[in-house]
Coordinates of C-alpha atoms in Angstrom, one line a residue:
Chain A
X815 CA 102.4 53.3 13.4
X816 CA 99.3 55.2 12.5
X817 CA 96.0 55.4 14.4
X818 CA 92.6 55.7 12.8
X819 CA 89.3 56.2 14.5
X820 CA 85.9 54.9 13.4
X821 CA 82.6 53.9 14.9
X822 CA 82.8 50.6 17.0
X823 CA 80.0 48.3 15.9
X824 CA 81.0 44.8 16.9
X825 CA 83.2 44.2 20.0
X826 CA 86.5 42.3 20.5
X827 CA 90.1 43.0 19.6
X828 CA 92.2 41.4 17.0
X829 CA 95.5 41.9 15.2
X830 CA 96.0 40.6 11.7
X831 CA 97.2 41.6 8.2
X832 CA 94.6 43.4 6.1
X833 CA 93.1 42.5 2.8
X834 CA 91.9 45.7 1.1
X835 CA 88.9 45.3 -1.3
X836 CA 90.0 47.9 -3.9
X837 CA 87.4 50.2 -5.4
X838 CA 86.5 49.4 -8.9
X839 CA 88.7 51.2 -11.4
X840 CA 87.0 53.8 -13.6
X841 CA 86.3 52.3 -17.0
X842 CA 87.8 53.8 -20.2
X843 CA 85.3 55.0 -22.8
X844 CA 84.2 52.6 -25.4
X845 CA 84.8 53.7 -29.0
X846 CA 82.6 52.4 -31.7
X847 CA 85.0 52.1 -34.7
X848 CA 83.2 49.8 -37.1
X849 CA 79.5 50.0 -37.8
X850 CA 79.0 46.3 -37.3
X851 CA 76.1 45.9 -34.8
X852 CA 76.2 42.1 -34.9
X853 CA 79.8 41.9 -33.6
X854 CA 79.0 44.5 -30.9
X855 CA 76.0 42.4 -29.8
X856 CA 78.2 39.3 -29.8
X857 CA 80.7 41.1 -27.5
X858 CA 78.0 42.0 -25.0
X859 CA 76.5 38.5 -25.1
X860 CA 79.9 36.9 -24.3
X861 CA 80.4 39.4 -21.5
X862 CA 77.0 38.5 -20.0
X863 CA 77.7 34.8 -20.2
X864 CA 81.1 35.3 -18.5
X865 CA 79.7 37.4 -15.7
X866 CA 76.8 34.9 -15.1
X867 CA 79.1 31.9 -15.1
X868 CA 81.4 33.7 -12.6
X869 CA 78.4 34.4 -10.3
X870 CA 77.2 30.8 -10.5
X871 CA 80.7 29.5 -9.8
X872 CA 81.1 31.8 -6.8
X873 CA 77.7 30.6 -5.5
X874 CA 79.1 27.1 -5.3
X875 CA 81.7 28.1 -2.8
X876 CA 79.7 30.0 -0.2
X877 CA 77.1 29.4 2.4
X878 CA 73.5 28.9 1.5
X879 CA 72.3 32.5 2.3
X880 CA 75.0 34.2 0.3
X881 CA 74.6 31.7 -2.6
X882 CA 71.0 32.8 -2.9
X883 CA 72.1 36.4 -3.3
X884 CA 74.6 35.5 -6.1
X885 CA 72.1 33.3 -7.9
X886 CA 69.5 36.1 -7.9
X887 CA 72.2 38.3 -9.5
X888 CA 72.9 35.7 -12.2
X889 CA 69.2 35.7 -13.0
X890 CA 69.3 39.5 -13.5
X891 CA 72.4 39.3 -15.7
X892 CA 70.6 36.7 -17.9
X893 CA 67.4 38.6 -18.2
X894 CA 66.1 38.4 -21.9
X895 CA 64.3 41.7 -21.8
X896 CA 67.5 43.4 -20.6
X897 CA 69.4 41.9 -23.6
X898 CA 66.6 43.0 -26.0
X899 CA 67.0 46.6 -24.6
X900 CA 70.8 46.4 -25.1
X901 CA 70.4 45.1 -28.7
X902 CA 68.0 47.8 -29.5
X903 CA 70.4 50.5 -28.3
X904 CA 73.3 49.0 -30.2
X905 CA 71.1 48.9 -33.3
X906 CA 70.3 52.6 -32.8
X907 CA 74.1 53.4 -32.8
X908 CA 75.1 53.3 -29.1
X909 CA 78.5 52.1 -28.1
X910 CA 78.5 48.7 -26.4
X911 CA 79.0 50.0 -22.9
X912 CA 76.6 52.9 -23.3
X913 CA 74.0 50.4 -24.4
X914 CA 74.6 48.3 -21.3
X915 CA 74.6 51.2 -18.9
X916 CA 71.5 52.9 -20.4
X917 CA 69.6 49.7 -20.4
X918 CA 70.3 49.0 -16.8
X919 CA 69.3 52.6 -16.0
X920 CA 66.0 52.1 -17.6
X921 CA 65.2 49.2 -15.2
X922 CA 66.9 51.0 -12.3
X923 CA 64.4 53.8 -12.6
X924 CA 61.4 51.4 -12.8
X925 CA 62.5 49.6 -9.7
X926 CA 63.3 52.8 -7.8
X927 CA 59.8 54.0 -8.6
X928 CA 58.5 50.8 -7.0
X929 CA 59.6 51.9 -3.6
X930 CA 62.1 51.2 -0.8
X931 CA 61.6 47.5 -1.0
X932 CA 64.0 47.4 -3.9
X933 CA 66.9 49.4 -2.5
X934 CA 69.1 46.3 -2.3
X935 CA 68.3 45.2 -5.9
X936 CA 69.2 48.6 -7.2
X937 CA 72.7 48.4 -5.7
X938 CA 73.0 45.0 -7.3
X939 CA 72.0 46.5 -10.7
X940 CA 74.8 49.1 -10.5
X941 CA 77.3 46.5 -9.6
X942 CA 76.2 44.1 -12.4
X943 CA 76.1 46.9 -15.0
X944 CA 79.7 47.7 -14.1
X945 CA 80.8 44.1 -14.3
X946 CA 79.3 43.5 -17.8
X947 CA 80.9 46.7 -19.1
X948 CA 84.3 45.8 -17.6
X949 CA 84.1 42.4 -19.2
X950 CA 83.2 44.0 -22.6
X951 CA 86.2 46.2 -22.4
X952 CA 88.5 43.5 -21.1
X953 CA 89.2 45.4 -17.9
X954 CA 90.1 42.9 -15.1
X955 CA 87.8 43.0 -12.1
X956 CA 89.5 43.3 -8.7
X957 CA 89.4 39.8 -7.4
X958 CA 87.1 38.8 -4.7
X959 CA 88.2 35.5 -3.1
X960 CA 87.9 34.4 0.5
X961 CA 91.4 34.7 2.1
X962 CA 93.0 31.4 3.2
X963 CA 94.9 32.8 6.2
X964 CA 93.6 35.1 8.9
X965 CA 92.8 38.6 7.5
X966 CA 91.0 41.7 8.5
X967 CA 88.9 42.9 5.5
X968 CA 89.1 46.6 4.7
X969 CA 86.6 48.1 2.2
X970 CA 85.0 51.4 1.3
X971 CA 81.7 49.7 2.0
X972 CA 80.7 46.0 1.7
X973 CA 78.8 45.5 -1.6
X974 CA 76.7 42.4 -2.1
X975 CA 79.4 41.0 -4.4
X976 CA 81.9 41.3 -1.5
X977 CA 80.0 38.9 0.7
X978 CA 81.9 36.0 -0.9
X979 CA 85.1 37.1 0.9
X980 CA 83.6 36.5 4.3
X981 CA 85.0 33.0 4.8
X982 CA 86.2 31.5 8.1
X983 CA 89.6 33.2 7.8
X984 CA 88.1 36.7 8.1
X985 CA 88.8 37.8 11.6
X986 CA 87.7 41.5 11.5
X987 CA 86.0 44.1 9.3
X988 CA 86.8 47.8 8.8
X989 CA 84.9 50.0 6.4
X990 CA 85.5 53.6 5.4
X991 CA 81.8 54.4 5.1
X992 CA 78.8 52.9 6.9
X993 CA 77.1 53.5 10.2
X994 CA 76.2 51.7 13.4
X995 CA 72.9 50.3 12.1
X996 CA 74.1 49.4 8.6
X997 CA 74.9 46.3 6.6
X998 CA 78.4 45.7 7.9
X999 CA 77.5 46.0 11.5
X1000 CA 74.8 43.4 11.1
X1001 CA 77.0 41.0 9.2
X1002 CA 79.9 41.4 11.7
X1003 CA 77.7 40.8 14.7
X1004 CA 76.1 37.7 13.2
X1005 CA 79.6 36.4 12.4
X1006 CA 80.8 37.4 15.9
X1007 CA 83.9 39.2 14.7
X1008 CA 85.1 42.7 15.7
X1009 CA 84.2 45.5 13.3
X1010 CA 84.7 49.3 12.9
X1011 CA 82.8 51.3 10.4
X1012 CA 83.0 54.9 9.2
X1013 CA 86.7 54.8 9.5
X1014 CA 88.2 57.6 7.4
X1015 CA 91.5 56.7 5.6
X1016 CA 91.1 52.9 6.0
X1017 CA 91.2 52.2 2.3
X1018 CA 94.6 53.9 2.0
X1019 CA 96.2 51.0 4.0
X1020 CA 98.4 48.8 1.9
X1021 CA 97.5 45.1 1.6
X1022 CA 99.1 42.9 4.3
X1023 CA 99.7 45.8 6.6
X1024 CA 99.2 44.4 10.1
X1025 CA 96.4 46.2 11.9
X1026 CA 95.3 46.2 15.5
X1027 CA 91.5 46.5 15.5
X1028 CA 89.5 47.3 18.6
X1029 CA 85.8 46.7 18.0
X1030 CA 85.0 48.1 21.4
X1031 CA 86.5 51.5 21.0
X1032 CA 86.6 52.0 17.3
X1033 CA 90.4 52.4 17.2
X1034 CA 92.3 51.0 14.3
X1035 CA 96.1 51.0 14.7
X1036 CA 98.1 50.4 11.5
X1037 CA 101.5 48.7 11.9
X1038 CA 101.4 48.6 15.7
X1039 CA 104.5 47.7 17.7
X1040 CA 104.8 44.2 19.1
X1041 CA 104.3 45.7 22.6
X1042 CA 101.1 47.4 21.6
X1043 CA 99.6 44.2 20.2
X1044 CA 100.6 42.1 23.2
X1045 CA 99.4 44.7 25.6
X1046 CA 96.1 45.2 23.9
X1047 CA 95.3 41.5 23.4
X1048 CA 96.3 40.8 27.0
X1049 CA 94.0 43.6 28.2
X1050 CA 91.3 42.2 25.9
X1051 CA 91.8 38.7 27.3
X1052 CA 91.8 40.0 30.9
X1053 CA 88.6 42.0 30.3
X1054 CA 87.0 38.9 28.7
X1055 CA 87.9 36.9 31.8
X1056 CA 86.6 39.6 34.1
X1057 CA 83.4 39.8 32.1
X1058 CA 83.0 36.0 32.2
X1059 CA 83.5 35.9 35.9
X1060 CA 80.6 38.3 36.6
X1061 CA 77.0 37.2 36.8
X1062 CA 73.6 38.3 38.1
X1063 CA 71.6 41.5 38.2
X1064 CA 73.2 44.6 36.8
X1065 CA 74.5 47.1 39.3
X1066 CA 77.1 49.8 39.6
X1067 CA 80.3 49.5 41.7
X1068 CA 78.4 50.9 44.7
X1069 CA 75.4 48.6 44.2
X1070 CA 72.9 50.9 42.5
X1071 CA 70.7 48.5 40.4
X1072 CA 70.5 49.0 36.6
X1073 CA 68.4 46.1 35.2
X1074 CA 69.9 44.2 32.3
X1075 CA 67.3 43.0 29.9
X1076 CA 67.3 41.2 26.5
X1077 CA 65.8 42.2 23.2
X1078 CA 64.2 39.3 21.5
X1079 CA 62.5 38.4 18.3
X1080 CA 61.1 35.0 17.7
X1081 CA 64.0 33.2 19.4
X1082 CA 62.8 32.8 23.0
X1083 CA 64.9 29.7 23.4
X1084 CA 67.9 31.9 24.1
X1085 CA 66.2 33.3 27.1
X1086 CA 66.7 30.2 29.2
X1087 CA 70.5 30.4 28.6
X1088 CA 70.8 34.2 29.1
X1089 CA 71.8 35.7 32.4
X1090 CA 69.5 38.6 32.4
X1091 CA 66.6 40.1 34.4
X1092 CA 64.0 39.7 31.7
X1093 CA 63.0 40.8 28.2
X1094 CA 62.9 44.6 27.7
X1095 CA 61.7 44.3 24.1
X1096 CA 59.9 41.4 22.6
X1097 CA 59.3 42.2 18.9
X1098 CA 55.9 40.6 18.2
X1099 CA 56.0 41.6 14.6
X1100 CA 58.0 38.5 13.7
X1101 CA 54.8 36.6 14.1
X1102 CA 53.1 38.8 11.6
X1103 CA 55.7 39.2 8.8
X1104 CA 55.9 36.9 5.8
X1105 CA 52.4 35.5 5.9
X1106 CA 49.0 35.9 4.3
X1107 CA 46.8 36.4 7.4
X1108 CA 47.2 37.8 10.8
X1109 CA 48.2 35.0 13.2
X1110 CA 45.2 33.5 15.0
X1111 CA 44.4 34.4 18.6
X1112 CA 45.3 30.9 19.7
X1113 CA 48.6 30.9 17.9
X1114 CA 49.5 34.2 19.6
X1115 CA 48.5 32.9 23.0
X1116 CA 50.7 29.9 22.5
X1117 CA 53.8 31.9 21.5
X1118 CA 53.3 34.5 24.2
X1119 CA 52.7 32.0 27.0
X1120 CA 55.7 29.9 25.9
X1121 CA 57.8 33.1 26.2
X1122 CA 56.4 33.9 29.7
X1123 CA 57.2 30.4 30.8
X1124 CA 60.8 30.5 29.6
X1125 CA 61.1 33.9 31.4
X1126 CA 60.4 32.0 34.6
X1127 CA 59.1 34.9 36.6
X1128 CA 61.4 37.5 35.0
X1129 CA 59.8 40.7 33.5
X1130 CA 58.7 40.6 29.8
X1131 CA 57.8 43.6 27.8
X1132 CA 55.7 42.9 24.7
X1133 CA 55.8 45.5 22.1
X1134 CA 52.6 45.5 20.0
X1135 CA 52.9 45.1 16.3
X1136 CA 55.4 47.5 14.8
X1137 CA 54.9 47.6 11.0
X1138 CA 54.1 50.0 8.3
X1139 CA 54.8 50.6 4.7
X1140 CA 58.5 50.2 5.3
X1141 CA 57.9 46.8 6.9
X1142 CA 54.9 45.8 4.8
X1143 CA 52.4 43.1 6.0
X1144 CA 50.5 40.9 3.6
X1145 CA 47.2 41.7 5.2
X1146 CA 47.6 45.4 6.2
X1147 CA 47.5 47.9 3.4
X1148 CA 48.3 51.5 4.3
X1149 CA 48.5 52.5 0.6
X1150 CA 51.5 54.0 -1.1
X1151 CA 53.5 56.4 1.0
X1152 CA 56.2 58.6 -0.5
X1153 CA 58.1 58.6 2.8
X1154 CA 57.3 55.5 4.9
X1155 CA 59.4 56.5 7.9
X1156 CA 57.1 59.4 8.4
X1157 CA 54.0 57.4 7.5
X1158 CA 51.4 55.2 9.0
X1159 CA 53.5 52.9 11.1
X1160 CA 53.7 51.5 14.6
X1161 CA 50.7 52.4 16.7
X1162 CA 49.4 54.6 14.0
X1163 CA 48.3 51.4 12.2
X1164 CA 45.9 50.8 15.1
X1165 CA 43.8 53.7 13.8
X1166 CA 43.2 51.6 10.7
X1167 CA 43.2 48.2 12.2
X1168 CA 41.9 48.5 15.7
X1169 CA 41.1 44.8 15.9
X1170 CA 44.7 43.7 15.2
X1171 CA 46.1 45.5 18.2
X1172 CA 43.0 44.6 20.3
X1173 CA 43.4 40.9 19.6
X1174 CA 47.1 41.1 20.4
X1175 CA 46.5 42.7 23.8
X1176 CA 43.8 40.1 24.5
X1177 CA 46.3 37.3 23.6
X1178 CA 48.9 38.8 25.9
X1179 CA 46.4 39.0 28.8
X1180 CA 45.3 35.4 28.2
X1181 CA 48.9 34.2 28.0
X1182 CA 49.6 36.1 31.3
X1183 CA 46.9 34.1 33.1
X1184 CA 47.9 30.8 31.5
X1185 CA 51.5 31.2 32.5
X1186 CA 50.8 32.7 35.9
X1187 CA 53.2 35.6 35.1
X1188 CA 53.0 39.3 34.8
X1189 CA 53.5 40.8 31.3
X1190 CA 54.1 44.4 30.4
X1191 CA 53.0 45.8 27.0
X1192 CA 54.1 48.9 25.1
X1193 CA 53.1 50.6 21.9
X1194 CA 55.6 51.7 19.2
X1195 CA 55.7 55.0 17.5
X1196 CA 53.3 57.1 19.6
X1197 CA 53.7 60.9 19.4
X1198 CA 50.9 62.4 21.4
X1199 CA 49.3 62.2 24.9
X1200 CA 46.0 61.3 23.3
X1201 CA 47.6 58.3 21.6
X1202 CA 49.1 57.2 24.9
X1203 CA 45.7 57.5 26.6
X1204 CA 44.0 55.5 24.0
X1205 CA 46.5 52.7 24.1
X1206 CA 46.5 52.5 27.9
X1207 CA 42.7 52.4 28.0
X1208 CA 42.7 49.6 25.4
X1209 CA 45.3 47.6 27.3
X1210 CA 43.7 48.1 30.7
X1211 CA 40.3 47.0 29.3
X1212 CA 42.0 43.6 28.9
X1213 CA 43.2 43.6 32.4
X1214 CA 46.8 44.3 31.6
X1215 CA 48.5 46.1 34.6
X1216 CA 51.8 47.3 33.3
X1217 CA 51.4 49.5 30.3
X1218 CA 54.0 51.8 28.7
X1219 CA 54.9 53.4 25.4
X1220 CA 58.1 53.6 23.3
X1221 CA 59.8 57.0 23.1
X1222 CA 60.9 57.2 19.5
X1223 CA 59.5 60.5 18.5
X1224 CA 60.9 63.8 20.0
X1225 CA 57.3 65.1 20.5
X1226 CA 56.6 62.3 23.0
X1227 CA 59.8 63.1 25.0
X1228 CA 58.8 66.8 25.1
X1229 CA 55.5 65.8 26.7
X1230 CA 57.1 63.2 29.0
X1231 CA 55.6 64.5 32.2
X1232 CA 52.0 64.3 30.8
X1233 CA 52.7 60.9 29.1
X1234 CA 54.0 59.4 32.4
X1235 CA 50.8 60.7 34.1
X1236 CA 48.9 58.3 31.8
X1237 CA 51.1 55.2 31.6
X1238 CA 53.5 53.2 33.7
X1239 CA 56.8 53.4 31.9
X1240 CA 58.8 54.7 28.9
X1241 CA 61.1 52.7 26.8
X1242 CA 63.4 54.7 24.5
X1243 CA 64.2 53.4 21.1
X1244 CA 67.4 55.3 20.4
X1245 CA 67.7 54.4 16.7
X1246 CA 64.3 55.9 15.7
X1247 CA 64.6 58.7 18.2
X1248 CA 67.9 59.7 16.5
X1249 CA 66.4 59.4 13.1
X1250 CA 63.5 61.7 14.0
X1251 CA 65.6 64.1 16.1
X1252 CA 68.2 64.7 13.5
X1253 CA 66.0 64.4 10.4
X1254 CA 68.4 61.7 9.2
X1255 CA 67.2 58.6 7.4
X1256 CA 68.4 55.5 9.3
X1257 CA 69.1 53.8 6.1
X1258 CA 71.5 56.4 4.7
X1259 CA 75.0 55.5 5.6
X1260 CA 76.2 58.9 4.6
X1261 CA 74.3 60.3 7.6
X1262 CA 75.9 57.9 10.1
X1263 CA 77.4 60.6 12.2
X1264 CA 74.0 62.2 12.8
X1265 CA 72.7 58.8 13.9
X1266 CA 75.6 58.2 16.3
X1267 CA 73.9 57.4 19.7
X1268 CA 76.6 59.6 21.4
X1269 CA 75.1 62.7 19.8
X1270 CA 74.8 65.0 22.8
X1271 CA 71.4 66.3 21.6
X1272 CA 70.0 62.7 21.6
X1273 CA 71.5 62.1 25.1
X1274 CA 69.8 65.3 26.3
X1275 CA 66.4 64.0 25.1
X1276 CA 67.1 60.7 27.0
X1277 CA 68.0 62.7 30.1
X1278 CA 64.8 64.8 29.8
X1279 CA 62.8 61.5 29.7
X1280 CA 64.7 60.2 32.7
X1281 CA 64.1 63.3 34.7
X1282 CA 60.4 63.2 34.0
X1283 CA 60.4 59.6 35.2
X1284 CA 62.1 60.5 38.4
X1285 CA 59.5 63.3 39.1
X1286 CA 56.7 60.9 38.6
X1287 CA 58.3 57.9 40.4
X1288 CA 58.1 55.8 37.2
X1289 CA 60.8 54.1 35.2
X1290 CA 62.5 54.7 31.9
X1291 CA 64.5 52.1 30.0
X1292 CA 66.6 52.2 26.8
X1293 CA 66.1 49.4 24.3
X1294 CA 68.0 50.7 21.2
X1295 CA 71.5 50.1 19.9
X1296 CA 72.8 52.6 22.5
X1297 CA 72.2 50.2 25.4
X1298 CA 74.7 47.7 24.0
X1299 CA 77.6 50.1 24.1
X1300 CA 79.3 49.4 27.5
X1301 CA 80.8 53.0 27.6
X1302 CA 77.5 54.6 26.7
X1303 CA 75.6 52.4 29.2
X1304 CA 77.5 54.3 32.0
X1305 CA 76.2 57.6 30.6
X1306 CA 72.6 56.2 30.4
X1307 CA 72.8 54.9 33.9
X1308 CA 74.1 58.3 35.0
X1309 CA 71.2 60.2 33.5
X1310 CA 68.8 58.0 35.4
X1311 CA 67.8 55.2 33.0
X1312 CA 66.9 52.3 35.2
X1313 CA 67.1 49.4 32.7
X1314 CA 69.0 48.7 29.6
X1315 CA 67.7 46.2 27.0
X1316 CA 70.0 44.8 24.3
X1317 CA 70.9 41.8 22.2
X1318 CA 71.7 39.0 24.6
X1319 CA 75.2 38.7 23.3
X1320 CA 76.0 42.3 24.5
X1321 CA 74.8 41.9 28.1
X1322 CA 78.0 40.5 29.7
X1323 CA 80.2 43.5 28.6
X1324 CA 77.6 46.0 29.7
X1325 CA 77.3 44.3 33.1
X1326 CA 81.1 44.4 33.6
X1327 CA 81.3 48.1 32.6
X1328 CA 78.6 49.1 35.2
X1329 CA 80.2 47.0 37.8
X1330 CA 83.4 49.0 37.6
X1331 CA 82.0 52.5 38.1
X1332 CA 80.0 54.0 41.0
X1333 CA 76.7 55.8 40.4
X1334 CA 78.5 59.1 41.2
X1335 CA 81.0 58.2 38.5
X1336 CA 78.2 57.4 36.0
X1337 CA 76.6 60.8 36.8
X1338 CA 80.0 62.5 36.0
X1339 CA 80.2 60.6 32.8
X1340 CA 76.7 61.7 31.9
X1341 CA 77.6 65.3 32.6
X1342 CA 80.6 65.1 30.4
X1343 CA 78.7 63.5 27.5
X1344 CA 75.7 65.8 27.7
X1345 CA 78.0 68.8 27.8
X1346 CA 80.1 67.8 24.8
X1347 CA 79.7 69.4 21.4
X1348 CA 79.9 66.3 19.3
X1349 CA 80.0 62.5 19.6
X1350 CA 83.8 62.0 19.4
X1351 CA 84.4 64.6 22.2
X1352 CA 81.7 62.9 24.3
X1353 CA 83.4 59.5 23.9
X1354 CA 86.9 60.8 24.5
X1355 CA 85.7 62.7 27.6
X1356 CA 84.1 59.7 29.2
X1357 CA 87.1 57.5 28.4
X1358 CA 89.4 60.0 30.0
X1359 CA 87.2 60.0 33.1
X1360 CA 87.5 56.2 33.4
X1361 CA 91.3 56.4 33.2
X1362 CA 91.4 58.9 36.0
X1363 CA 88.9 56.9 38.0
X1364 CA 90.4 53.5 37.5
Chain B
X16 CA 42.9 33.4 -29.7
X17 CA 45.5 33.5 -26.9
X18 CA 45.4 31.1 -23.9
X19 CA 45.0 32.7 -20.5
X20 CA 45.1 31.8 -16.8
X21 CA 44.1 34.1 -14.0
X22 CA 45.4 33.6 -10.5
X23 CA 45.8 35.5 -7.2
X24 CA 49.4 35.8 -6.0
X25 CA 49.8 33.7 -2.9
X26 CA 53.2 34.8 -1.6
X27 CA 52.9 37.0 1.4
X28 CA 55.5 39.4 0.3
X29 CA 54.0 39.6 -3.2
X30 CA 55.9 38.8 -6.4
X31 CA 59.2 40.1 -5.1
X32 CA 62.6 38.7 -4.2
X33 CA 62.5 35.0 -3.7
X34 CA 59.0 34.3 -5.1
X35 CA 59.8 36.4 -8.2
X36 CA 63.0 34.5 -8.7
X37 CA 61.3 31.1 -8.4
X38 CA 58.6 32.1 -10.8
X39 CA 61.0 33.5 -13.4
X40 CA 63.2 30.4 -13.3
X41 CA 60.1 28.2 -13.8
X42 CA 59.0 30.4 -16.7
X43 CA 62.4 30.3 -18.3
X44 CA 62.5 26.5 -18.2
X45 CA 59.7 26.4 -20.9
X46 CA 60.4 27.1 -24.5
X47 CA 57.1 29.1 -25.0
X48 CA 56.7 32.8 -24.9
X49 CA 54.6 33.5 -21.8
X50 CA 53.6 36.9 -20.5
X51 CA 52.4 38.1 -17.2
X52 CA 50.5 41.3 -16.2
X53 CA 47.5 42.7 -14.4
X54 CA 44.1 42.1 -16.0
X55 CA 43.9 45.8 -17.0
X56 CA 47.6 46.5 -17.4
X57 CA 50.5 45.9 -19.8
X58 CA 51.9 42.4 -20.0
X59 CA 55.7 41.6 -19.7
X60 CA 57.8 38.6 -20.5
X61 CA 57.5 36.1 -17.7
X62 CA 61.1 35.0 -18.0
X63 CA 62.4 38.5 -17.3
X64 CA 63.2 39.0 -13.6
X65 CA 63.6 42.8 -14.0
X66 CA 60.2 43.2 -15.8
X67 CA 58.5 40.9 -13.2
X68 CA 59.9 42.9 -10.3
X69 CA 59.0 46.1 -12.1
X70 CA 55.3 45.1 -12.1
X71 CA 55.4 45.4 -8.3
X72 CA 52.6 42.9 -7.8
X73 CA 51.5 42.6 -4.2
X74 CA 50.1 39.7 -2.2
X75 CA 46.5 38.7 -3.2
X76 CA 46.6 40.7 -6.5
X77 CA 45.2 39.0 -9.5
X78 CA 47.5 38.5 -12.5
X79 CA 46.9 37.1 -16.0
X80 CA 49.3 34.6 -17.6
X81 CA 49.1 34.5 -21.4
X82 CA 50.5 32.4 -24.2
X83 CA 49.8 32.2 -27.9
X84 CA 50.7 28.6 -28.4
X85 CA 48.3 25.8 -27.5
X86 CA 51.3 23.7 -26.6
X87 CA 52.0 26.1 -23.7
X88 CA 48.8 25.3 -21.9
X89 CA 50.6 22.8 -19.6
X90 CA 53.2 25.5 -18.7
X91 CA 50.4 28.0 -18.0
X92 CA 48.8 25.5 -15.6
X93 CA 52.1 24.9 -13.8
X94 CA 53.0 28.5 -13.5
X95 CA 49.6 29.6 -12.3
X96 CA 49.7 26.9 -9.6
X97 CA 53.1 28.2 -8.6
X98 CA 51.9 31.8 -8.3
X99 CA 49.0 30.7 -6.1
X100 CA 51.3 29.2 -3.5
X101 CA 53.1 31.0 -0.8
X102 CA 56.7 30.8 -2.1
X103 CA 58.0 32.8 0.8
X104 CA 57.5 29.7 3.0
X105 CA 59.6 27.5 0.8
X106 CA 63.2 27.1 1.7

């Protein structure tokens, strides 16, 4: 028995044998013995045809979404300009594999220069280049076939080509790299299977080793004893039953209310079926993405009032358009930015496109009247008191009563007292707040540990915001990834966060966690987490507290 | 004298991802050599996905489709009509 620890990203427990997706072997050098360019070109052409045929064949066996990814890869492999570049290099005396690799690099650089939009395609290029070279050299590729019996998939990191293994028999995911907001986490949550990422040593497991995976704590036990598995799965089933039996507003064991809210995009249908106290984050940008023009005023009113009606009296917080050069819009051009995360995004766009935000606020106010409900609005990515004041004035001019801002930039938290003197509430976006506090790009898996929502420095900022809210008699909520972690929810409640907004699927487990600890217990948990030096110690400390307590 | 068609890209995400793939597949289905580029920029082979992606054409930008062969005029019409549509909305 061996225990590994990673970052829990998708809850649930499962025990099953593992299928390890082996890393690609290093390729031997290609030696150009004869000077026959024609036969070298023929070898590459055959390799290309074989890789393309393999991709097309795989595309037949997978779901629609994944098939589209594979077909796009086949299109790249068959690119005539790519083949011309390879032929030219072979004619100039390159070896077959150098010609392939250098030709891919040529396009790789072009696409990288075109901006972050192409990041996924660039990964694809590296993968395809490798596969063509392996085929030229006759090196067998590690097989990627969906398992037929229940398996936990273990990988260094899930590459696009690995998606084909995710058939119905995959019951869990463990990756050695990756972070809480990465690719694997999103895939696992959408499939509803437990997953742990950033788990060092996972790839050293032998195939078919039985592993006990806990997607709630991030613990991965290799070759567990029978008793351990039984005990764990029984505890998991019992906790599921306990979670299922609870309903209603969020509160701690001693009855202190902590509101449980849902984060929603376009899917307001789920609201009717979700046991929650409202919507803490409605991402309005879904209405604006993938289209030529801004949605009309009437269209916005229709969508917003439909949402308010399905909320049936529950609180709904509309976040105004959150876009920028990292989430480009067809009709908003902020120009080229070398570093979009630090560019004109969120409320900063309003400076360029006043009328977009203004019309949106007018639509929310109209929807409010039509539906006979109260709507709250908040602006994303504000950093200064002046920005807050301007947004509040703009919203109040339309008659909106509850107006807040998102706390995603450390500067805003540092001015929390003054900010709260201007507006009604703060909502903390922990993912962006972590990115800007730790100077760590959210999209870089290598920096996952800096983006861990348990980082004590991040929690101290949350606590500062909560204390400012207490002084001003206003409220602060958390609507990032952090709110969906049941253990961390206790810490957030303990520092004084009064509502937690998360994906609807995460609400029951958070409700159950709060229900089992008193507010005094939550405050102790907060003290432990804020006083820790690093995330793992913070987690371990809070877990130990619960053991003593329960 | 080459044959030309000018058209504004109608896909909201520009000529990227899915719209680019649909365009390149349609271009590759014709036997003629057709190129695409900006009015004042270099032209690339329309059936090359990597070259088309590398143009980094955004929504509403004008592009020029060119062919040398008169027999390709029908293909030019079809491809320019395709570029004018919003291919992101197709499923």
